[in-house]
PDB file of C-alpha atoms in Angstrom:
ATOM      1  CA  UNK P   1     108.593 109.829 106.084  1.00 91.00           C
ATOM      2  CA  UNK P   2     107.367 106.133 106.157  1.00 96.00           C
ATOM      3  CA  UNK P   3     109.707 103.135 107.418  1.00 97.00           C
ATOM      4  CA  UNK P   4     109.074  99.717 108.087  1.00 98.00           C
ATOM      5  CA  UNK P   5     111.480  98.100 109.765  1.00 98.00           C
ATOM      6  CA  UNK P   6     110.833  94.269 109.472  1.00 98.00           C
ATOM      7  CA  UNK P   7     107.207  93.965 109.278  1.00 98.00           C
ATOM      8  CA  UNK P   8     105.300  90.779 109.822  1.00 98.00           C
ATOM      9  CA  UNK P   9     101.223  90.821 109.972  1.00 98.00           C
ATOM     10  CA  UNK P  10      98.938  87.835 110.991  1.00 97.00           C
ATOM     11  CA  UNK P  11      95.440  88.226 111.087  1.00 96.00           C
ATOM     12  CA  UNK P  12      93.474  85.671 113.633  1.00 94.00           C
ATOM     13  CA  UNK P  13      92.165  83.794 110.674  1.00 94.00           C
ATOM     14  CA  UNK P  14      95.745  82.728 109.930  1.00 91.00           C
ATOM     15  CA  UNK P  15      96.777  84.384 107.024  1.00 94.00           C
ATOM     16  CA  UNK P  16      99.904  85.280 107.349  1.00 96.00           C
ATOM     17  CA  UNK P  17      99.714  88.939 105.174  1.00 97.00           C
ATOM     18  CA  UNK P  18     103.470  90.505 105.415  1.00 97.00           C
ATOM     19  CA  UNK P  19     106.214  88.549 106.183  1.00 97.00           C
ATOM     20  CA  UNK P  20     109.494  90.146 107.259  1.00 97.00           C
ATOM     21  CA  UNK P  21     108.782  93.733 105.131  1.00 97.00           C
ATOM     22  CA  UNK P  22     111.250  96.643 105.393  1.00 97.00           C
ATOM     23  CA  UNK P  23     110.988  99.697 103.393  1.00 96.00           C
ATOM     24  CA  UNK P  24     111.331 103.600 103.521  1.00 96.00           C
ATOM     25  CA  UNK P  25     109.985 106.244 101.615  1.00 97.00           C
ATOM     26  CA  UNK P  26     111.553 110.064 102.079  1.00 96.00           C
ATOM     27  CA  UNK P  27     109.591 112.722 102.191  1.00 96.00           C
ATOM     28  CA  UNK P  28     109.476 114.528  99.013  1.00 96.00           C
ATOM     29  CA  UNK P  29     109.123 110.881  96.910  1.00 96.00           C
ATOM     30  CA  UNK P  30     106.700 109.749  94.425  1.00 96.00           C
ATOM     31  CA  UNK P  31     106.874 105.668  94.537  1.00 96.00           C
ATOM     32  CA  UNK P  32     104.803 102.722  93.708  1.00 95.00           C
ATOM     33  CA  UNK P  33     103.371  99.939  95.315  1.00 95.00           C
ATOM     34  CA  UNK P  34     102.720  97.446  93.015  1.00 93.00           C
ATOM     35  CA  UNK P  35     101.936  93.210  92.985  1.00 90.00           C
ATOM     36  CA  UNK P  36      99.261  91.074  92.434  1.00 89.00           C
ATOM     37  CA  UNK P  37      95.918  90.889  94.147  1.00 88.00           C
ATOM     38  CA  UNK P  38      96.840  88.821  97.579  1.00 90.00           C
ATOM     39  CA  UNK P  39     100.245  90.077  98.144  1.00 92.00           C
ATOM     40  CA  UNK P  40      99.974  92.128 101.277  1.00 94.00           C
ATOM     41  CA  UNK P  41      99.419  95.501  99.420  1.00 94.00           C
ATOM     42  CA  UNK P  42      96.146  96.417 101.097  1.00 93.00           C
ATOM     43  CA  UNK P  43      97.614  95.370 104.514  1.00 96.00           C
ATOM     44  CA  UNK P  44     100.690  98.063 104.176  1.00 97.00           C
ATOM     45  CA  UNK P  45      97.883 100.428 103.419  1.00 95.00           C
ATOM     46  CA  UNK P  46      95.751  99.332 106.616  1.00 95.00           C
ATOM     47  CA  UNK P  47      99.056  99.565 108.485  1.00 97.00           C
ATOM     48  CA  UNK P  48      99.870 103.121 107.708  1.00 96.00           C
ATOM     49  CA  UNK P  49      97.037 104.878 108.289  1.00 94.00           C
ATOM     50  CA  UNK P  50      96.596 103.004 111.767  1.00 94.00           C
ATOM     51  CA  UNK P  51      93.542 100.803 110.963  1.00 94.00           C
ATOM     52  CA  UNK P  52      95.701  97.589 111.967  1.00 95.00           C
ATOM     53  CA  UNK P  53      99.014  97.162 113.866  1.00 95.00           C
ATOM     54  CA  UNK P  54     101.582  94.912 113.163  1.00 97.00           C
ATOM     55  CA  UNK P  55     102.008  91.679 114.670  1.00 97.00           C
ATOM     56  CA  UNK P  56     105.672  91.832 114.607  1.00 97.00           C
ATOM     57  CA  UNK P  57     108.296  94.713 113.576  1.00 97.00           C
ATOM     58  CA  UNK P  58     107.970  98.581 113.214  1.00 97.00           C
ATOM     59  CA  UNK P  59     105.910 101.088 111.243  1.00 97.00           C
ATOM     60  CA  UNK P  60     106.914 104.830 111.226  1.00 97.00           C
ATOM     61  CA  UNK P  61     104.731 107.513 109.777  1.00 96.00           C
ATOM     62  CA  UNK P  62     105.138 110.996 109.631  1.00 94.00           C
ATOM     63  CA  UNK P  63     106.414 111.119 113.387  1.00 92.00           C
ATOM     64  CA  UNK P  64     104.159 108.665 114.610  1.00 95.00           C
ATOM     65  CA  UNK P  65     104.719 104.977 116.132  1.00 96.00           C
ATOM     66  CA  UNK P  66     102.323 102.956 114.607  1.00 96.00           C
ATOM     67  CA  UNK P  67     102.825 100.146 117.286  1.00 94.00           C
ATOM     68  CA  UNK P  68     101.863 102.630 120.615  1.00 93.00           C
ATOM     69  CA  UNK P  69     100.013 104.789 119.075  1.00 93.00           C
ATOM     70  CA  UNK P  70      96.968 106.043 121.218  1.00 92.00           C
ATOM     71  CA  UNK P  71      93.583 105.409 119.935  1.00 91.00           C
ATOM     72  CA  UNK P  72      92.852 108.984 120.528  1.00 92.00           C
ATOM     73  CA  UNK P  73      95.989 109.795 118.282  1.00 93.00           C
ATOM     74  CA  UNK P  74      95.068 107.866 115.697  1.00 92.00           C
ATOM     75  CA  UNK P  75      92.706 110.699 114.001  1.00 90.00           C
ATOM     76  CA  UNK P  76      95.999 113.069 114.291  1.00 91.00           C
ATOM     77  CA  UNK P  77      98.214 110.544 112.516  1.00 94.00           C
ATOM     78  CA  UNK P  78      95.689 110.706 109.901  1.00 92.00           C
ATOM     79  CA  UNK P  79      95.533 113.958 109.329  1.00 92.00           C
ATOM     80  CA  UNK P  80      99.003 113.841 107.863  1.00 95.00           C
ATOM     81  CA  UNK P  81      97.553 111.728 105.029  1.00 96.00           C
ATOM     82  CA  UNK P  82      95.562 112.162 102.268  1.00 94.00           C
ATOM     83  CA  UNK P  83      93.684 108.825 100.909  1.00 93.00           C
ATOM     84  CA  UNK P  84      92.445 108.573  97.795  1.00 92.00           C
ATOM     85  CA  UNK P  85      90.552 105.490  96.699  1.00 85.00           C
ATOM     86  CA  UNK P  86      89.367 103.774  93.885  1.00 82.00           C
ATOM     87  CA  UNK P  87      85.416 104.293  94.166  1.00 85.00           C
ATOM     88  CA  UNK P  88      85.639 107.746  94.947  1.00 85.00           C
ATOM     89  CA  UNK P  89      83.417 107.547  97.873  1.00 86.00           C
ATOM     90  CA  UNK P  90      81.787 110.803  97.633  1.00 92.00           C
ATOM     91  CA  UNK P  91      78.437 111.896  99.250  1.00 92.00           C
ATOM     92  CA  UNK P  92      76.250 111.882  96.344  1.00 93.00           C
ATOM     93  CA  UNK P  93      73.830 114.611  98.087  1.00 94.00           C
ATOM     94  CA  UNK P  94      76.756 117.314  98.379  1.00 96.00           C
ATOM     95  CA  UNK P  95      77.666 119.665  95.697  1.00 96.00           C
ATOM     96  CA  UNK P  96      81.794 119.077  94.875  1.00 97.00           C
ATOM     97  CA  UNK P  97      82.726 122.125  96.413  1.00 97.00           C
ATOM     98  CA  UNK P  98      80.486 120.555  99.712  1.00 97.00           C
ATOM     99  CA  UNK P  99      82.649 117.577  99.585  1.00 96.00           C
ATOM    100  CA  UNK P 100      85.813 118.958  99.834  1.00 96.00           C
ATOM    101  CA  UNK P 101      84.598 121.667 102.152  1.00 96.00           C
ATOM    102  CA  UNK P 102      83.535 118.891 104.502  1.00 94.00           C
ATOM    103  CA  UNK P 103      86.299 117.392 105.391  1.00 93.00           C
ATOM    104  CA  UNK P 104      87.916 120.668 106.493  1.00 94.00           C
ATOM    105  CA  UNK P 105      84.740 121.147 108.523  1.00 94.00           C
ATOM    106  CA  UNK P 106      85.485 117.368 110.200  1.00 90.00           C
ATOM    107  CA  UNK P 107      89.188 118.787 111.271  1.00 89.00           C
ATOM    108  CA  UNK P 108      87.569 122.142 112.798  1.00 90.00           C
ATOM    109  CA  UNK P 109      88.468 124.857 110.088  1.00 92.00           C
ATOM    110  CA  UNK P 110      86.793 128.115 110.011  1.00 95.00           C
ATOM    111  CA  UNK P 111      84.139 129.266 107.734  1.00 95.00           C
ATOM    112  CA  UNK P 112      87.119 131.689 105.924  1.00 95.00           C
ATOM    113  CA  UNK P 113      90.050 129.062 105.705  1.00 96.00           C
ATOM    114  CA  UNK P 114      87.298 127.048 103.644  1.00 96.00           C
ATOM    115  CA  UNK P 115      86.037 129.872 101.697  1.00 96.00           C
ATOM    116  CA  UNK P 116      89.866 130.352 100.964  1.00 96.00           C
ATOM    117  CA  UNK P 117      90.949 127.071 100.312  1.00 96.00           C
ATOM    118  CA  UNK P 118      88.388 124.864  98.589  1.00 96.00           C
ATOM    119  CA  UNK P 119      88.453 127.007  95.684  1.00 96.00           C
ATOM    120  CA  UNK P 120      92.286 127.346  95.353  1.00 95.00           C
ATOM    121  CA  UNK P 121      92.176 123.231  95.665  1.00 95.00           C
ATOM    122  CA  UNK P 122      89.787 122.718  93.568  1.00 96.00           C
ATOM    123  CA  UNK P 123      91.085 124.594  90.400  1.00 95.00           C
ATOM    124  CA  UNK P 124      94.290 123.294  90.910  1.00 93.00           C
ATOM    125  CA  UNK P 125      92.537 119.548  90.563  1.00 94.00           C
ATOM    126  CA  UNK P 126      91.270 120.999  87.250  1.00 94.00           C
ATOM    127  CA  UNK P 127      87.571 121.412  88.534  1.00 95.00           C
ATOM    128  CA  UNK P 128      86.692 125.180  89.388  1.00 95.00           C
ATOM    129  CA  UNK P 129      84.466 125.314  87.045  1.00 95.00           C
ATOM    130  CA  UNK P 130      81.929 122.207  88.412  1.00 96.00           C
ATOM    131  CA  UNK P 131      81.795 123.475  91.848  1.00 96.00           C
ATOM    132  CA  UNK P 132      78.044 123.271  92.041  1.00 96.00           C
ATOM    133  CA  UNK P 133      77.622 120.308  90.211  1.00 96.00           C
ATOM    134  CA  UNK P 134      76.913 116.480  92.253  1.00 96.00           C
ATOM    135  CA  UNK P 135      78.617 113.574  91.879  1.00 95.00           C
ATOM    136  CA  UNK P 136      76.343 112.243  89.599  1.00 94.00           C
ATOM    137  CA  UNK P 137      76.129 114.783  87.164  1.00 96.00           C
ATOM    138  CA  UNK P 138      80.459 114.177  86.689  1.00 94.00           C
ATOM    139  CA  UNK P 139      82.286 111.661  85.253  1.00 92.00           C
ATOM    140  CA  UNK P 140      84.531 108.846  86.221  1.00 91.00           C
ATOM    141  CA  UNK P 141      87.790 111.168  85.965  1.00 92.00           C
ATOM    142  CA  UNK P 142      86.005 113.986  87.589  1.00 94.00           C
ATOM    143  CA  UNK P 143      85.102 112.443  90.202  1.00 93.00           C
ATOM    144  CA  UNK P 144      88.059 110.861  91.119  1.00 91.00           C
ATOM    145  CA  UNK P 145      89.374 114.461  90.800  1.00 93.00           C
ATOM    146  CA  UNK P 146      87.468 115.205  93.774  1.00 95.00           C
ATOM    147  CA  UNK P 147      88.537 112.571  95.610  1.00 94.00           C
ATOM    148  CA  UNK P 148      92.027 113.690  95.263  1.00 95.00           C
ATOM    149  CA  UNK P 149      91.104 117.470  96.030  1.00 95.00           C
ATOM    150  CA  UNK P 150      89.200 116.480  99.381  1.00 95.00           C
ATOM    151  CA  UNK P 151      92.331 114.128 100.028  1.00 95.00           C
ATOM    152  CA  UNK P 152      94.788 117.253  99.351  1.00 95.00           C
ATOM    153  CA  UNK P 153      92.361 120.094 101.238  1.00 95.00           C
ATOM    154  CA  UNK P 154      94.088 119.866 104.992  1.00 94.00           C
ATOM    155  CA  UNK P 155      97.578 119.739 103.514  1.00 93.00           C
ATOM    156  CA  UNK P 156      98.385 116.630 104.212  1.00 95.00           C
ATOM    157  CA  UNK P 157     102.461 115.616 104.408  1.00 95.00           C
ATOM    158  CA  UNK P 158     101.347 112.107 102.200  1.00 97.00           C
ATOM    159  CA  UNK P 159      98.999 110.719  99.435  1.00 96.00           C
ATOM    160  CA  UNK P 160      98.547 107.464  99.714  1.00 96.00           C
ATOM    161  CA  UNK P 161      96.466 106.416  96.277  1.00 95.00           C
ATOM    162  CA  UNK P 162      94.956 102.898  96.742  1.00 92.00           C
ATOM    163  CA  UNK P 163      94.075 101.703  92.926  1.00 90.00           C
ATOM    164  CA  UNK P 164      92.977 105.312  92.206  1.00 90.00           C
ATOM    165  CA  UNK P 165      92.707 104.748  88.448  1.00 88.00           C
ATOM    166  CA  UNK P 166      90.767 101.364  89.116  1.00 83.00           C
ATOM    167  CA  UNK P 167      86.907 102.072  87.875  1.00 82.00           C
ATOM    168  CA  UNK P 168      88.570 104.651  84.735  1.00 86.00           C
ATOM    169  CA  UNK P 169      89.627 103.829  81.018  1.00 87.00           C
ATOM    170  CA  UNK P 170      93.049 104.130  80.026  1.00 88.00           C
ATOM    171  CA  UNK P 171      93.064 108.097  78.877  1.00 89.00           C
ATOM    172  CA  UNK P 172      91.397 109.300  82.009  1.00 88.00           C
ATOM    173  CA  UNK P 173      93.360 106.881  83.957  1.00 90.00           C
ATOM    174  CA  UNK P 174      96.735 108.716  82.535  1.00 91.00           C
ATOM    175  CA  UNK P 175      94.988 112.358  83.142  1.00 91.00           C
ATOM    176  CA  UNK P 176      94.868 111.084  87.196  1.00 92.00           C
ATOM    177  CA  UNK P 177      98.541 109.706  87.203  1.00 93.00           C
ATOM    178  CA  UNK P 178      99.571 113.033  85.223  1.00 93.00           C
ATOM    179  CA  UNK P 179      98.044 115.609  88.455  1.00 94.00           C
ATOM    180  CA  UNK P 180      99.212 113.021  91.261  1.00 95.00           C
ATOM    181  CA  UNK P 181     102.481 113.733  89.590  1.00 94.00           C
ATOM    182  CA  UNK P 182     101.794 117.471  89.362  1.00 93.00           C
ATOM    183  CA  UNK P 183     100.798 117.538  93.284  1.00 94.00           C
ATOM    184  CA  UNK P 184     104.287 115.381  94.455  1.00 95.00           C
ATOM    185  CA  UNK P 185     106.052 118.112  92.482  1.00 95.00           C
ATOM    186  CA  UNK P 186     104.569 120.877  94.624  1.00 92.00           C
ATOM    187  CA  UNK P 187     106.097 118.419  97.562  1.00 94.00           C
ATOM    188  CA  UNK P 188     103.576 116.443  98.794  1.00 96.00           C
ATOM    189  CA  UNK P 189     104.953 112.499  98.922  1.00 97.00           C
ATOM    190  CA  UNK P 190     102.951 110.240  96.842  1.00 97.00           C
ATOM    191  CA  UNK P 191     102.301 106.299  97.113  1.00 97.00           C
ATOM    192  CA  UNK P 192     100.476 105.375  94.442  1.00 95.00           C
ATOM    193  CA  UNK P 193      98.979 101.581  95.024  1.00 93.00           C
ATOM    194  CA  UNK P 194      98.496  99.966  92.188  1.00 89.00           C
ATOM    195  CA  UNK P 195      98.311  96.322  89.676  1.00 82.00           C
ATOM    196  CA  UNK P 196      98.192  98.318  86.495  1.00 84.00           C
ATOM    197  CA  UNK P 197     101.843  97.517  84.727  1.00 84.00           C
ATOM    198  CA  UNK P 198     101.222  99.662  81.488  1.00 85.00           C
ATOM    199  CA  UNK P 199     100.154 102.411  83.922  1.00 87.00           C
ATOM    200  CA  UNK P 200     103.754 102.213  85.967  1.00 90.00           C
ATOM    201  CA  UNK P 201     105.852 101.998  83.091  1.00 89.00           C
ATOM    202  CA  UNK P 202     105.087 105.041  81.488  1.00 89.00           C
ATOM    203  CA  UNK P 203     106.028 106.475  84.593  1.00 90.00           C
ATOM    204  CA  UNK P 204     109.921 107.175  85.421  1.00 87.00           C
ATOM    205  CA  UNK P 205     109.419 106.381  89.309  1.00 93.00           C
ATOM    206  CA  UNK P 206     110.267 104.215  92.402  1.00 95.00           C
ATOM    207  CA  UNK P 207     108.525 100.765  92.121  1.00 94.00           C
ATOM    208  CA  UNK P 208     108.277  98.994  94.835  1.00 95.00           C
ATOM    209  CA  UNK P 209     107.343  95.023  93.964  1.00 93.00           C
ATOM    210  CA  UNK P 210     105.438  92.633  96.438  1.00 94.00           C
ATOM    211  CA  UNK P 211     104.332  89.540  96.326  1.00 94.00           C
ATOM    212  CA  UNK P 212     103.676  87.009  99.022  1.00 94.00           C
ATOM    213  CA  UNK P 213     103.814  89.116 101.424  1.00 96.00           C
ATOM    214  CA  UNK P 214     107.913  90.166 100.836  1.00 96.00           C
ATOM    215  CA  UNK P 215     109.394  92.939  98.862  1.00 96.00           C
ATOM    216  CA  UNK P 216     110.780  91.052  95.435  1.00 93.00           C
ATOM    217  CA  UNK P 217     111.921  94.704  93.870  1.00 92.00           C
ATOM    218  CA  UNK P 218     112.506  97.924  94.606  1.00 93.00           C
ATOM    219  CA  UNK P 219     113.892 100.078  92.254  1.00 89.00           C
ATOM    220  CA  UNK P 220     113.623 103.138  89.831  1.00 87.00           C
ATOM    221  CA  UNK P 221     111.826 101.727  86.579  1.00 73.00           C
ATOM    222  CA  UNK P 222     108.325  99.681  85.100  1.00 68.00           C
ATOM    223  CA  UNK P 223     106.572  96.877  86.347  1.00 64.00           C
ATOM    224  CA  UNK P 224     107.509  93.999  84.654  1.00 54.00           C
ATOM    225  CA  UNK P 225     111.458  93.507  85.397  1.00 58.00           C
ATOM    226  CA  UNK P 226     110.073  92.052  89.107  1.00 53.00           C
ATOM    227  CA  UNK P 227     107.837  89.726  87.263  1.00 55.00           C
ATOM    228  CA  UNK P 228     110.922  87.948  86.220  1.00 45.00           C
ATOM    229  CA  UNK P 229     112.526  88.598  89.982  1.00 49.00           C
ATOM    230  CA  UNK P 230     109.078  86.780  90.847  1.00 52.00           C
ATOM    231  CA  UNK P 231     109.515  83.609  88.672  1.00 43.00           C
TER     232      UNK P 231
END
């Protein structure tokens, strides 16, 4: 579960990133993040997977405080998350079933939970079949496939998808959206961070609006009802 309880970030230069945010997603939920580039979306992201602290308020995730949380904890409060970005970030000398397999090895997993779970992970990402094949020999959607498999291989509680359909066209861009649905559905919470508004609407899900660093919407349809909250 994530909660922030009236969230304010600074930064030194000034900028004053998140002014007074609350919000809470359940476990179990498939939401939204959406708002234009400059609203505070990448700071909510930097702020729940530990990177950054608030400078005022609360952040909860998945049992852990984000304001007195150890620096040694930190790697164990990101274990509960999966993150999936937009340019893939793959190791271009590793086979796909190497890249997921190495981030099990990074968390300590022995040679038969791998041998076990890479391949169940990767076919359900859609991808059993290019398990030999490198990065470059896949495309856009593939690879962002195996971004999301190595995000989803140590069972994490939460995705958290930061503009995951960014570098793909429309179709494939659907065909991603389509199996992060498919994964929150076997119960693994999704936050999908995103400015694409045709992308959101044909989605029946929690959207979350921000914009100047406040929450301007949060509700259960498409993107462009907070655009109107926003003027």
């Amino acid at each position: 579960m994530v909660r922030m309880i009236d969230v304010y970030k600074a930064y030194p230069n000034g900028t004053r990133a998140l002014k007074g945010v609350s919000l809470q997603i359940e476990d179990g939920e498939f939401s939204f993040l959406v708002g234009p580039s400059g609203s505070g979306k990448s700071t909510i992201i930097k702020l729940l997977t530990g990177e950054i602290k608030p400078t005022e308020g609360r952040v909860l995730i998945n049992g852990y405080n984000v304001n007195a949380v150890r620096q040694k904890d930190i790697p164990f409060l990101r274990r509960t998350l999966g993150v999936i970005f937009q340019d893939f970030r793959l190791v271009e000398k590793k086979s796909v079933y190497e890249n997921v397999a190495f981030a099990m090895r990074v968390v300590g997993s022995s040679p038969r939970e791998i041998k076990i779970r890479v391949p169940y992970v990767l076919d359900l990402v859609g991808l059993s079949h290019k398990a030999r094949r490198r990065p470059a020999e896949l495309s856009g959607g593939e690879q962002q496939r195996v971004s999301i498999a190595r995000a989803l291989i140590n069972n994490p509680k939460m995705i958290i998808a930061d503009e995951p359909t960014g570098n793909l066209d429309p179709a494939r861009s659907l065909e991603i959206m389509m199996l992060l649905e498919r994964i929150n559905a076997l119960g693994t919470t999704v936050l999908a961070v995103t400015h694409e508004k045709e992308l959101v609407n044909r989605f029946s899900k929690r959207v979350i609006a921000i914009d100047g660093g406040r929450v301007i919407g949060d509700r259960t349809g498409g993107y462009y009802q907070y655009e109107a909250i926003r003027n």
